[in-house]
Short mmCIF file of C-alpha atoms in Angstrom, two decimals:
data_model
loop_
_atom_site.label_atom_id
_atom_site.label_comp_id
_atom_site.label_asym_id
_atom_site.label_seq_id
_atom_site.Cartn_x
_atom_site.Cartn_y
_atom_site.Cartn_z
CA MET A 1 16.44 38.41 -32.75
CA ILE A 2 13.94 37.39 -30.04
CA THR A 3 10.34 38.28 -30.70
CA VAL A 4 7.29 38.35 -28.45
CA GLY A 5 6.09 35.08 -29.99
CA THR A 6 9.37 33.38 -29.07
CA LEU A 7 9.07 34.51 -25.43
CA ASP A 8 5.51 33.20 -25.22
CA HIS A 9 6.64 29.87 -26.67
CA ARG A 10 9.44 29.60 -24.08
CA ARG A 11 7.05 30.44 -21.24
CA ARG A 12 4.59 27.83 -22.44
CA ALA A 13 7.36 25.23 -22.68
CA ARG A 14 8.54 26.03 -19.14
CA PHE A 15 4.97 25.86 -17.87
CA VAL A 16 4.41 22.47 -19.52
CA VAL A 17 7.65 21.07 -18.07
CA LEU A 18 6.83 22.45 -14.60
CA PHE A 19 3.27 21.12 -14.77
CA ALA A 20 4.49 17.66 -15.85
CA ALA A 21 7.00 17.59 -12.97
CA ILE A 22 4.29 18.53 -10.46
CA LEU A 23 1.99 15.82 -11.81
CA ALA A 24 4.76 13.23 -11.62
CA VAL A 25 5.63 14.06 -8.00
CA THR A 26 1.99 14.20 -6.94
CA GLY A 27 1.22 10.96 -8.75
CA CYS A 28 4.06 9.12 -7.02
CA ALA A 29 2.95 10.35 -3.59
CA THR A 30 -0.65 9.39 -4.27
CA THR A 31 0.36 5.93 -5.49
CA ARG A 32 2.43 5.32 -2.36
CA ARG A 33 -0.46 6.37 -0.10
CA GLU A 34 -2.85 4.12 -2.02
CA GLU A 35 -0.43 1.18 -1.74
CA ALA A 36 -0.12 1.74 2.01
CA ALA A 37 -3.90 1.90 2.39
CA SER A 38 -4.28 -1.29 0.36
CA THR A 39 -1.65 -3.06 2.46
CA GLU A 40 -3.34 -1.96 5.68
CA GLN A 41 -6.69 -3.24 4.42
CA LEU A 42 -5.10 -6.60 3.62
CA LEU A 43 -3.46 -6.79 7.04
CA ALA A 44 -6.77 -6.02 8.77
CA ALA A 45 -8.59 -8.59 6.61
CA ALA A 46 -5.98 -11.20 7.58
CA GLY A 47 -6.62 -10.54 11.28
CA PHE A 48 -3.64 -8.37 12.17
CA GLN A 49 -4.38 -6.14 15.16
CA MET A 50 -3.90 -2.38 14.79
CA ARG A 51 -2.20 -0.76 17.75
CA PRO A 52 -2.18 3.05 17.71
CA ALA A 53 0.91 5.01 18.70
CA ASP A 54 -0.98 6.94 21.36
CA THR A 55 1.79 7.52 23.90
CA PRO A 56 5.17 9.23 23.52
CA GLU A 57 6.90 5.88 24.10
CA ARG A 58 4.91 4.19 21.34
CA VAL A 59 5.51 7.10 18.95
CA ALA A 60 9.26 6.83 19.56
CA ALA A 61 9.21 3.04 19.14
CA LEU A 62 7.18 3.33 15.93
CA ALA A 63 9.61 5.90 14.51
CA SER A 64 12.54 3.53 15.10
CA MET A 65 10.93 0.63 13.19
CA PRO A 66 11.27 -0.04 9.45
CA ARG A 67 8.30 1.73 7.91
CA GLU A 68 5.76 0.06 5.66
CA LYS A 69 7.51 -3.33 5.70
CA LEU A 70 6.35 -6.59 7.19
CA VAL A 71 9.01 -7.60 9.70
CA VAL A 72 9.25 -10.93 11.53
CA ARG A 73 10.38 -10.81 15.15
CA SER A 74 10.68 -13.20 18.04
CA LYS A 75 9.10 -12.22 21.36
CA ASP A 76 9.07 -14.54 24.37
CA GLY A 77 9.71 -17.54 22.12
CA ASN A 78 6.81 -16.68 19.79
CA VAL A 79 6.97 -15.46 16.20
CA VAL A 80 5.42 -11.99 15.76
CA TYR A 81 4.91 -10.12 12.50
CA THR A 82 4.81 -6.32 12.60
CA TYR A 83 4.02 -3.61 10.05
CA ALA A 84 4.78 -0.03 11.11
CA ASP A 85 2.97 2.93 9.53
CA PRO A 86 4.16 6.13 11.21
CA GLU A 87 2.76 8.37 8.45
CA LYS A 88 -0.82 7.43 7.57
CA CYS A 89 -2.40 5.75 10.58
CA HIS A 90 0.39 6.34 13.13
CA CYS A 91 -0.01 2.72 14.16
CA LEU A 92 1.56 -0.71 14.27
CA TYR A 93 -0.10 -3.84 12.88
CA VAL A 94 0.75 -6.98 14.84
CA GLY A 95 0.00 -10.61 14.03
CA GLY A 96 1.24 -14.13 14.53
CA PRO A 97 1.73 -17.15 12.27
CA LYS A 98 -2.05 -17.61 11.87
CA GLU A 99 -2.53 -14.04 10.61
CA TYR A 100 0.53 -14.31 8.37
CA ALA A 101 -0.84 -17.50 6.79
CA ALA A 102 -4.17 -15.71 6.20
CA LEU A 103 -2.30 -12.80 4.60
CA GLN A 104 -0.48 -15.19 2.27
CA GLN A 105 -3.78 -16.85 1.35
CA ILE A 106 -5.31 -13.45 0.52
CA GLY A 107 -2.29 -12.70 -1.65
CA ILE A 108 -2.71 -15.99 -3.50
CA GLN A 109 -6.41 -15.29 -4.05
CA ARG A 110 -5.62 -11.82 -5.41
CA GLU A 111 -3.01 -13.30 -7.74
CA ILE A 112 -5.52 -15.84 -9.05
CA ALA A 113 -8.15 -13.12 -9.48
CA ALA A 114 -5.73 -11.00 -11.47
CA HIS A 115 -5.02 -13.83 -13.90
CA ASP A 116 -8.35 -15.69 -13.96
CA PRO A 117 -11.41 -13.57 -13.03
CA GLU A 118 -13.78 -16.51 -13.67
CA ALA A 119 -12.08 -18.54 -10.93
CA VAL A 120 -13.04 -15.88 -8.39
CA MET A 121 -16.70 -15.99 -9.43
CA GLU A 122 -16.73 -19.78 -9.00
CA TRP A 123 -18.57 -20.18 -12.29
CA PRO A 124 -18.02 -23.11 -14.56
CA GLY A 125 -15.94 -22.39 -17.63
CA TRP A 126 -19.01 -21.79 -19.81
CA GLY A 127 -20.60 -19.05 -17.66
CA PRO A 128 -23.23 -18.59 -14.93
CA TRP A 129 -26.31 -19.30 -17.03
CA LEU A 130 -25.88 -23.08 -17.22
CA TRP A 131 -26.69 -24.19 -13.71
#
């Protein structure tokens, strides 16, 4: 026999499952946007130039590129690195070997900072108070 209490319990369980699913989907989307924003900040810090997709031709070209991936290309005998973001900024980041080297250096610095915060502060091993 099903009672009113049983129905309420089932409704609560469905609500909890639905709410958890919504949180999971929203969390994944938010994380992806944050990762893209972080990547774009790193590219800009490394000297990559942002080129907006402000014409129909550029929008079409941007849509045909691999999205949110750093791609190496050759143009007129020169190496060019591109990062297409058709969703957030509707733009293309473009850089050469110099900017790519700077991006790698930033990545190395972030890796060091993640494992050894004192190295980033440039303090001696015993702290900042012993000058």
